[in-house]
């Protein structure tokens, strides 16, 4: 009796090296401009070719401007980093979605939407949010640059076999809350390092009802509990999503693939090393109040009056015992590999439709990919954002990590749909509240922390 | 890779939990495509306030120095940036003793010859406290015996994967090891069928 994780892992072990260390074969490798240059440099120094160039795909996302006026790139180092990726890909025959390419976007948005991310596969990228791809029933996790070089070189990694954690999510998701609220709620329960050493599988009735976009949001955030990654068994929703992608298997290949994928789900009596049950029947929109993603409360609640996170509260400018509801918001950021997919934009648009932006609040909506832009345009969402008064930008990681010009000013409070509220993450001195697209959109209307349910 | 076995040194305390890689090295220092002095950017926004050195921050206090960094739980959480491990190494640390480590950081440290020594939160807190009280406190790390101790009363064993231990002890390069496995890798490729 095996779990989904065990079935995929066991199939990919090239060799066991020591008690818990395996050489694991990697099916799909995504790269971007920031964590790959030193890996290519190492490869070039050894005069080595990329072993399986067809299994690596590159895109530019972390460093790209998201304002149309940002092109051509002015920052010399960003420009050099992007050009270095393009050059490395040309030299090593790797497909690269450059700026302006119809497939360009955030690496964890484009992989799934192209159908490159498939159930039953092993997927890595030099980015911690690679866990996103686990939503398709894949073992997907982030790696360092030395490991990027190892995958380029041998399509394999030396990696410790993690333990397994099953998180069963029961109850019906209440109206007005989404996968982001669920993710933040689970992280607050498990803790920022509660998943350390584990690979998580999410299952249960509430998971089955999540859309693929919602599942990606949840798996994306699984790294914020310290786990290596999170995954969800493939089902009809997974197949339906993949069928509409350009690169998933077709015709006979599809039939064979689907037959294999149906053998993947965890068997009834299979054991997890650890199991947790979560009931979400009473889930309300969730907000972080500190500087770690596990420090959160429901929007209706107050920060615990016993809260001993002095440094965190001092940085955020909040007091224990107080509510966040009604606090002034300076910036709203809707974007990142957590929440920049079409469904996220649809939710934001449903809140913003017919409303006007608060005059004192800066609102950036940064789509995850060019394909998301096309779809948003076709569905009339961009018109809604324009008449609301939000800035709708070009695709990229943007203010999630503020590597490009999209920085939140020091002291400003930003309601953000991204994944990390670390000190200075969105810009030196910036204060981040993590929230769902609906909660972020509601704050954009009122300029204050607002319960989005009144708009849904 | 540089070999590690026994280290004897004073240490710098960092008595905090959840020190994330954005603090270890902020994202704006990740734009280099070649070598860079990442050590100069280590904890940049904690070491400097408004571009002036913050004399209060532990790394900036003259009384604390050494090849060992001692911190609390979940060190290195967040981004997978290996620049965090490069910064720690280039600053001069050879060992990080922590209550616990984030998985990706632990692996990045090992791949750069920086030894992560996990001792549990309570012991890590005690050790930080000892160093704060007496900056001359020496830490002894013995990789062969997987033991860490100090000239205060703490002595404890730590875990490390056997293969990773050999890599550090003998300076073995994982890349060469993987490249030598190409026949096994090709054999698995022939067998593996994603749509089988």
XYZ file of C-alpha atoms in Angstrom:
652
model
C 0.000 0.000 0.000
C 1.684 3.180 -1.155
C 1.026 6.884 -1.040
C 1.008 9.085 -4.149
C 4.392 10.427 -3.060
C 5.936 6.975 -2.566
C 4.756 5.703 -5.943
C 6.358 8.590 -7.828
C 9.526 8.742 -5.724
C 10.208 4.995 -5.918
C 9.822 5.009 -9.675
C 12.437 7.742 -9.988
C 15.217 6.384 -7.761
C 18.353 5.814 -9.835
C 20.276 4.522 -6.861
C 20.092 4.603 -3.077
C 23.317 6.024 -1.711
C 22.815 5.828 2.042
C 19.971 5.169 4.444
C 17.832 8.129 3.390
C 19.757 9.603 0.494
C 18.728 8.723 -3.050
C 19.833 9.716 -6.504
C 16.501 10.884 -7.899
C 15.775 11.209 -11.610
C 14.227 14.522 -12.635
C 11.669 14.600 -15.452
C 11.144 18.337 -15.760
C 13.475 21.212 -14.936
C 12.426 24.867 -15.029
C 15.023 27.630 -14.916
C 14.948 31.432 -14.669
C 17.495 34.230 -14.810
C 18.359 34.564 -11.105
C 19.431 31.136 -9.876
C 20.867 29.671 -13.085
C 23.879 31.791 -14.251
C 26.401 30.285 -11.804
C 25.120 26.790 -12.683
C 25.826 27.362 -16.384
C 29.181 28.908 -15.493
C 30.112 25.730 -13.609
C 28.989 23.581 -16.524
C 30.940 25.682 -19.013
C 34.025 25.584 -16.813
C 33.954 21.790 -16.972
C 33.285 21.987 -20.685
C 30.167 19.922 -20.204
C 27.000 19.910 -22.282
C 23.495 19.901 -20.832
C 22.615 16.209 -20.560
C 18.911 16.432 -21.499
C 18.207 19.914 -22.913
C 14.656 18.895 -23.939
C 13.721 18.450 -20.295
C 14.673 21.970 -19.237
C 12.539 25.025 -20.000
C 13.517 28.615 -19.279
C 11.578 31.810 -18.738
C 12.371 35.296 -17.449
C 10.312 36.441 -14.479
C 12.146 37.570 -11.317
C 13.972 40.546 -12.765
C 11.745 41.756 -15.605
C 10.081 45.159 -15.499
C 6.275 45.008 -15.330
C 5.682 48.529 -16.609
C 5.509 48.912 -20.382
C 7.773 51.930 -20.012
C 10.363 49.683 -18.342
C 11.443 48.250 -21.714
C 14.155 48.086 -22.897
C 15.500 47.310 -19.424
C 17.416 50.196 -17.902
C 19.007 48.469 -14.905
C 22.321 47.183 -16.257
C 22.565 44.195 -13.936
C 19.004 43.001 -14.550
C 19.599 43.360 -18.267
C 22.836 41.391 -18.064
C 21.201 38.631 -16.028
C 18.372 38.234 -18.521
C 20.722 38.315 -21.511
C 22.951 35.756 -19.801
C 20.013 33.351 -19.475
C 19.107 33.839 -23.136
C 22.711 33.261 -24.203
C 23.110 30.177 -22.006
C 19.894 28.709 -23.411
C 20.985 29.347 -27.000
C 24.368 27.732 -26.392
C 22.850 24.694 -24.731
C 19.743 24.256 -26.949
C 17.267 24.988 -24.171
C 13.897 26.504 -24.999
C 13.664 29.988 -23.472
C 10.588 32.202 -23.269
C 12.166 35.617 -23.568
C 10.564 38.997 -22.905
C 7.655 39.437 -25.297
C 7.364 35.710 -26.100
C 3.741 34.560 -26.033
C 4.600 31.918 -23.397
C 6.612 34.229 -21.095
C 5.520 34.559 -17.494
C 6.187 33.459 -13.950
C 7.791 30.029 -14.074
C 5.170 28.441 -11.802
C 2.333 29.871 -13.861
C 3.581 28.960 -17.328
C 4.645 25.345 -16.619
C 1.113 24.236 -15.754
C -0.664 26.386 -18.365
C 1.479 24.942 -21.172
C 0.914 21.361 -20.026
C 4.604 20.822 -19.223
C 3.729 20.010 -15.620
C 2.256 16.505 -15.583
C 1.044 14.036 -12.940
C 3.451 11.330 -11.831
C 6.560 13.333 -12.696
C 9.441 14.806 -10.716
C 9.871 18.555 -11.212
C 12.523 20.932 -9.886
C 13.454 24.585 -10.266
C 15.856 26.919 -8.506
C 12.955 28.534 -6.727
C 11.295 27.490 -3.478
C 7.762 27.895 -4.852
C 8.287 25.013 -7.263
C 5.981 23.243 -4.803
C 3.159 24.835 -6.866
C 3.384 22.077 -9.488
C 2.445 19.473 -6.848
C -1.171 20.495 -7.535
C -1.015 18.137 -10.551
C 0.100 15.104 -8.562
C 3.803 15.631 -9.222
C 6.744 15.627 -6.802
C 7.912 19.205 -7.246
C 10.375 21.104 -5.094
C 12.813 24.001 -5.046
C 16.579 23.549 -5.271
C 19.758 25.595 -4.936
C 22.087 26.608 -7.745
C 24.554 23.743 -7.183
C 21.616 21.412 -7.703
C 20.502 23.308 -10.824
C 23.971 22.509 -12.170
C 23.559 18.861 -11.167
C 20.255 18.596 -13.031
C 21.681 20.309 -16.124
C 24.610 17.938 -15.928
C 23.016 14.599 -15.054
C 19.212 15.116 -14.965
C 19.434 13.759 -11.410
C 19.895 14.943 -7.838
C 21.281 13.556 -4.607
C 18.431 14.148 -2.257
C 17.250 13.055 1.174
C 14.025 11.114 1.040
C 11.513 13.173 3.032
C 8.931 11.731 5.396
C 5.277 11.945 4.361
C 2.561 14.062 5.934
C -1.109 13.714 5.051
C -3.321 16.759 5.595
C -7.001 15.879 5.319
C -9.188 18.905 4.725
C -12.845 18.324 5.504
C -15.907 20.543 5.568
C -17.357 22.795 2.919
C -15.471 25.931 2.006
C -17.664 28.865 3.122
C -18.636 31.543 0.586
C -16.193 34.411 0.192
C -13.094 32.483 1.221
C -10.604 30.907 -1.156
C -7.596 28.599 -1.352
C -5.321 31.412 -0.115
C -7.281 31.707 3.118
C -7.144 27.927 3.465
C -3.378 27.925 2.884
C -2.735 30.680 5.443
C -4.998 28.924 7.938
C -3.196 25.588 7.564
C 0.211 27.322 7.846
C -0.894 28.972 11.109
C -1.871 25.543 12.447
C 1.248 23.668 11.324
C 3.738 26.503 11.942
C 6.496 27.935 9.750
C 8.682 24.883 10.322
C 6.059 22.273 11.253
C 6.424 20.645 7.853
C 10.217 20.515 7.967
C 11.525 17.200 6.649
C 8.117 16.240 5.239
C 6.444 16.128 1.862
C 2.746 16.914 2.256
C -0.239 15.414 0.480
C -3.480 17.394 0.758
C -6.700 15.429 0.352
C -10.311 15.283 1.484
C -13.638 16.678 0.288
C -12.587 20.338 0.498
C -9.548 19.640 -1.681
C -11.580 17.826 -4.343
C -13.804 20.869 -4.754
C -10.850 23.245 -5.251
C -10.160 24.372 -8.806
C -6.710 23.660 -10.288
C -5.816 27.319 -9.657
C -6.840 26.944 -6.007
C -4.834 23.741 -5.687
C -1.787 25.521 -7.115
C -2.194 28.317 -4.541
C -2.332 25.766 -1.720
C 0.626 23.667 -2.915
C 2.569 26.872 -3.640
C 2.263 27.916 0.012
C 3.209 24.476 1.381
C 6.868 25.596 1.446
C 5.840 28.273 3.977
C 5.324 25.508 6.563
C 8.876 24.355 5.975
C 7.868 21.255 4.033
C 9.820 20.191 0.958
C 6.623 20.437 -1.051
C 2.925 19.693 -1.204
C 0.899 17.623 -3.628
C -2.657 16.669 -4.569
C -3.660 13.475 -6.379
C -4.781 13.954 -9.989
C -8.518 13.667 -10.669
C -11.041 14.637 -13.348
C -10.344 18.337 -12.752
C -6.640 17.743 -13.351
C -7.339 15.887 -16.602
C -9.800 18.528 -17.765
C -7.247 21.300 -17.122
C -4.455 19.424 -18.916
C -6.611 18.533 -21.910
C -6.864 22.236 -22.725
C -3.107 22.810 -22.705
C -0.916 22.849 -25.796
C 1.886 20.533 -24.693
C 0.152 17.789 -22.681
C 0.078 14.403 -24.447
C -2.444 14.094 -27.274
C -4.645 11.293 -28.719
C -3.197 7.828 -28.080
C -0.493 9.272 -25.861
C -3.196 10.968 -23.794
C -5.102 7.700 -23.367
C -1.950 5.945 -22.168
C -1.041 8.826 -19.881
C -4.506 9.093 -18.331
C -4.519 5.357 -17.686
C -1.196 5.671 -15.841
C -2.260 8.770 -13.926
C -5.294 6.907 -12.571
C -2.958 4.461 -10.819
C -1.244 7.250 -8.875
C -3.576 8.223 -5.989
C -2.697 7.109 -2.465
C -4.158 3.693 -1.684
C -6.729 3.282 1.075
C -4.523 1.672 3.708
C -1.317 3.489 2.876
C 0.261 5.173 5.894
C 1.625 8.685 6.224
C 4.423 9.299 8.734
C 2.220 12.038 10.164
C -1.422 12.914 9.630
C -3.365 16.081 10.393
C -7.065 16.803 9.960
C -8.394 20.289 9.296
C -12.057 21.317 9.240
C -12.738 24.480 7.283
C -16.501 24.833 7.728
C -15.994 28.025 9.759
C -13.087 29.473 7.750
C -13.133 33.276 7.369
C -10.776 35.428 5.276
C -7.277 35.230 6.798
C -4.656 37.983 7.184
C -1.078 37.867 8.444
C -0.132 40.409 11.086
C 3.556 39.547 11.680
C 6.674 38.894 9.597
C 6.335 35.142 9.107
C 3.533 33.548 7.049
C 2.341 31.507 10.040
C 1.467 34.631 12.053
C -2.122 35.183 10.959
C -5.668 35.729 12.196
C -9.161 35.645 10.733
C -10.224 39.080 9.506
C -12.916 39.210 12.202
C -10.408 38.500 15.004
C -7.972 40.609 17.023
C -4.266 39.889 17.451
C -4.000 37.714 20.550
C -3.608 39.813 23.683
C -0.960 37.334 24.891
C 1.019 37.631 21.652
C 4.731 37.739 22.541
C 6.025 38.597 19.055
C 7.396 41.961 20.137
C 9.908 42.542 17.355
C 7.430 41.398 14.691
C 4.610 43.633 15.958
C 7.004 46.559 16.333
C 8.119 46.155 12.710
C 4.510 45.971 11.526
C 3.390 48.837 13.769
C 0.594 46.746 15.318
C -0.338 46.202 18.951
C -1.385 42.993 20.599
C -5.106 42.790 21.241
C -6.045 45.052 18.324
C -7.976 44.322 15.148
C -6.530 44.753 11.678
C -9.921 45.572 10.202
C -10.108 49.259 9.325
C -6.324 49.869 9.260
C -5.163 52.226 6.517
C -3.638 50.507 3.489
C -1.121 52.286 1.224
C -0.529 49.631 -1.427
C -2.384 46.664 -2.849
C -0.472 44.036 -4.818
C -2.394 41.334 -6.665
C 0.090 39.000 -8.293
C 2.943 36.482 -7.722
C 3.185 32.733 -8.345
C 0.658 32.326 -5.517
C -2.214 34.390 -6.931
C -1.748 35.737 -10.470
C -3.722 33.180 -12.444
C -6.934 33.802 -14.351
C -9.150 32.661 -11.481
C -7.420 35.110 -9.124
C -8.038 37.941 -11.576
C -11.670 36.869 -11.979
C -12.168 37.037 -8.205
C -10.478 40.438 -8.041
C -12.607 41.702 -10.932
C -15.823 40.462 -9.324
C -14.995 42.560 -6.235
C -13.796 45.632 -8.172
C -16.502 45.769 -10.840
C -18.383 49.071 -10.721
C -16.178 50.381 -7.881
C -13.566 53.125 -7.751
C -10.090 52.892 -6.321
C -9.418 54.667 -3.037
C -7.518 57.794 -4.094
C -4.711 57.257 -1.564
C -4.069 53.613 -2.359
C -1.686 52.425 -5.076
C -3.051 49.292 -6.753
C -0.905 47.002 -8.921
C -2.367 43.975 -10.635
C 0.445 41.921 -12.127
C -0.680 38.893 -14.171
C 1.290 35.649 -14.068
C 1.813 35.250 -17.797
C 1.086 36.588 -21.258
C -1.556 33.887 -21.626
C -3.279 35.169 -18.477
C -3.250 38.657 -20.040
C -4.871 37.348 -23.240
C -7.538 35.520 -21.291
C -8.193 38.490 -18.976
C -8.588 40.678 -22.042
C -11.019 38.274 -23.693
C -13.117 38.088 -20.552
C -13.266 41.871 -20.173
C -11.353 41.846 -16.901
C -8.756 44.377 -18.006
C -11.523 46.896 -18.751
C -12.834 46.407 -15.216
C -9.350 46.991 -13.738
C -8.851 50.073 -15.932
C -12.122 51.705 -15.011
C -11.518 50.877 -11.365
C -8.224 52.753 -11.535
C -5.768 49.915 -10.935
C -2.496 49.572 -12.837
C -2.613 46.374 -14.879
C 0.966 45.374 -15.634
C 3.144 43.053 -17.709
C 3.861 39.539 -16.312
C 6.586 38.894 -13.734
C 7.350 38.238 -10.072
C 7.181 41.979 -9.374
C 6.546 43.220 -5.830
C 6.491 39.722 -4.361
C 10.255 39.975 -3.887
C 10.895 43.468 -5.279
C 13.946 42.537 -7.353
C 12.830 44.833 -10.157
C 11.546 48.404 -9.725
C 8.274 47.281 -8.138
C 9.164 48.122 -4.559
C 6.842 49.064 -1.733
C 8.229 52.179 0.004
C 9.624 51.984 3.548
C 6.902 52.147 6.158
C 4.044 51.654 3.677
C 1.476 48.959 4.466
C 0.781 46.618 1.561
C -2.020 44.082 1.327
C -0.437 41.493 -0.913
C -1.576 38.243 -2.504
C 2.026 37.009 -2.516
C 3.537 34.374 -0.247
C 5.997 36.007 2.148
C 5.604 38.808 4.687
C 9.283 38.788 5.706
C 10.863 42.046 6.826
C 11.833 44.080 3.798
C 10.722 41.401 1.351
C 8.648 43.848 -0.725
C 11.169 46.663 -0.337
C 13.336 47.863 2.529
C 11.106 48.741 5.478
C 7.893 47.735 3.637
C 5.164 46.155 5.775
C 3.296 43.250 4.210
C -0.067 41.715 5.032
C -0.637 38.475 3.134
C -4.209 37.919 2.005
C -6.436 36.461 -0.707
C -7.176 38.258 -3.993
C -10.678 39.111 -2.703
C -9.336 40.676 0.508
C -6.687 42.592 -1.433
C -9.317 43.861 -3.874
C -11.621 44.979 -1.054
C -8.749 46.984 0.468
C -8.195 48.639 -2.912
C -11.753 50.014 -2.837
C -11.772 51.388 0.699
C -8.073 52.034 1.323
C -8.537 50.087 4.541
C -8.434 46.476 5.673
C -11.934 45.387 4.690
C -13.892 42.159 4.902
C -14.299 41.191 1.235
C -17.433 39.156 1.822
C -19.628 42.261 1.579
C -18.509 42.623 -2.051
C -18.921 38.998 -3.133
C 35.358 21.130 -2.131
C 37.184 22.228 1.002
C 37.401 19.517 3.667
C 35.928 19.936 7.140
C 36.547 17.838 10.208
C 37.336 19.527 13.491
C 36.541 23.183 14.135
C 37.376 25.027 17.321
C 36.284 28.632 17.459
C 34.455 31.363 19.299
C 31.029 32.107 17.871
C 28.640 34.868 16.864
C 25.166 34.579 18.421
C 21.977 35.299 16.485
C 19.293 34.567 19.094
C 16.326 34.581 16.684
C 13.882 32.055 15.206
C 12.843 31.884 11.535
C 15.796 33.848 10.139
C 14.799 33.831 6.459
C 17.005 34.009 3.399
C 15.710 37.510 2.560
C 17.446 38.663 5.771
C 20.545 36.527 5.163
C 20.898 38.161 1.748
C 18.300 40.613 0.391
C 17.027 40.020 -3.165
C 18.752 43.076 -4.618
C 22.098 41.272 -4.235
C 21.010 38.377 -6.449
C 21.565 40.115 -9.769
C 25.154 39.032 -10.346
C 25.943 36.505 -13.019
C 29.497 35.977 -11.880
C 31.387 35.947 -8.617
C 30.632 38.671 -6.149
C 31.592 39.294 -2.545
C 28.330 37.946 -1.136
C 29.899 38.047 2.341
C 29.678 41.842 2.231
C 25.905 41.558 1.758
C 25.336 39.051 4.588
C 22.485 40.320 6.805
C 22.887 43.636 4.961
C 19.692 45.251 6.196
C 20.320 44.181 9.791
C 23.989 45.167 9.785
C 23.297 48.589 8.324
C 20.523 51.039 9.149
C 20.292 53.897 6.632
C 23.689 52.795 5.275
C 25.300 53.295 8.685
C 26.570 50.324 10.644
C 24.151 49.348 13.390
C 26.494 48.803 16.354
C 23.837 46.843 18.227
C 23.525 44.008 15.718
C 25.407 40.974 16.968
C 27.640 40.610 13.897
C 28.761 44.202 14.352
C 29.756 43.843 18.002
C 33.542 43.499 18.228
C 33.288 41.120 21.145
C 31.617 38.470 18.969
C 33.666 36.786 16.284
C 34.599 33.343 14.996
C 33.916 30.668 12.416
C 30.645 29.543 14.005
C 27.222 31.181 13.837
C 24.790 30.079 16.545
C 21.081 30.665 16.003
C 17.661 29.234 16.877
C 14.903 27.432 14.985
C 14.109 27.237 11.247
C 17.255 29.031 10.100
C 17.332 29.755 6.361
C 13.594 29.497 5.720
C 12.065 31.056 2.636
C 13.674 31.390 -0.757
C 15.929 28.692 -2.246
C 18.663 31.250 -3.100
C 22.041 29.553 -2.651
C 23.430 33.085 -2.352
C 22.484 32.760 1.344
C 24.944 29.890 1.809
C 27.560 31.704 -0.315
C 27.208 34.818 1.860
C 27.642 32.841 5.083
C 30.678 31.012 3.731
C 32.323 34.090 2.245
C 31.785 36.054 5.455
C 33.932 33.406 7.122
C 31.547 31.033 8.860
C 32.343 27.323 8.516
C 29.631 26.026 10.817
C 26.072 27.120 11.579
C 24.725 25.690 14.838
C 20.925 26.044 14.967
C 17.864 24.751 16.749
C 16.724 23.578 13.318
C 17.233 24.385 9.627
C 14.983 24.860 6.644
C 15.531 21.940 4.260
C 16.698 23.817 1.160
C 19.157 25.956 3.113
C 20.608 22.895 4.872
C 21.314 21.288 1.518
C 22.754 24.488 0.038
C 25.072 24.838 3.048
C 26.282 21.244 2.704
C 26.917 21.758 -1.011
C 29.195 24.678 -0.153
C 31.186 23.090 2.625
C 29.336 24.905 5.410
C 28.385 22.426 8.133
C 24.814 22.712 9.481
C 24.662 21.429 13.062
C 21.124 20.939 14.365
C 20.831 20.720 18.161
C 17.173 21.479 18.962
C 15.687 24.777 20.073
C 16.274 24.522 23.825
C 19.978 23.744 23.509
C 20.368 26.409 20.824
C 18.769 29.006 23.091
C 21.052 27.995 25.978
C 24.107 28.185 23.758
C 23.129 31.641 22.437
C 22.656 32.810 26.011
C 26.073 31.468 27.053
C 27.771 33.274 24.175
C 25.924 36.518 24.939
C 27.082 36.249 28.564
C 30.600 35.193 27.689
C 31.707 36.036 24.137
C 34.899 34.028 24.678
C 32.872 30.799 24.839
C 34.535 28.294 22.523
C 32.576 25.887 20.346
C 34.139 22.553 19.383
C 32.696 20.711 16.400
C 33.831 17.217 15.507
C 32.294 16.012 12.260
C 33.834 12.531 12.404
C 32.223 11.887 15.811
C 29.170 14.072 14.996
C 29.616 15.924 18.255
C 29.362 19.569 19.235
C 30.425 20.932 22.608
C 31.496 24.156 24.221
C 33.558 25.106 27.231
C 30.340 25.699 29.012
C 28.401 22.567 29.926
C 26.768 21.764 26.574
C 27.762 18.651 24.694
C 25.550 16.989 22.146
C 25.550 14.684 19.128
C 24.167 15.834 15.786
C 22.818 14.007 12.762
C 24.201 14.155 9.247
C 23.651 11.888 6.286
C 26.548 9.444 5.943
C 27.225 10.306 2.297
C 27.105 14.057 2.941
C 29.481 13.506 5.864
C 31.982 11.717 3.630
C 31.715 14.538 1.083
C 32.688 17.088 3.723
C 35.357 14.941 5.403
C 37.109 14.026 2.170
C 36.154 16.975 -0.042
C 34.188 14.769 -2.460
C 32.380 16.606 -5.240
C 28.783 15.419 -5.728
C 28.827 16.483 -9.356
C 31.568 14.016 -10.251
C 29.691 11.322 -8.378
C 26.499 11.989 -10.388
C 28.354 12.174 -13.681
C 29.841 8.751 -13.016
C 26.310 7.393 -12.594
C 25.332 8.197 -16.195
C 24.954 4.513 -17.163
C 22.524 3.964 -14.265
C 20.670 7.149 -15.146
C 20.316 6.051 -18.770
C 19.141 2.635 -17.652
C 16.404 4.256 -15.574
C 15.419 6.491 -18.481
C 14.899 3.420 -20.638
C 12.733 1.854 -17.974
C 10.779 4.887 -16.859
C 7.738 5.610 -18.911
C 5.668 8.475 -17.746
C 2.651 7.067 -19.507
C 3.409 3.374 -18.814
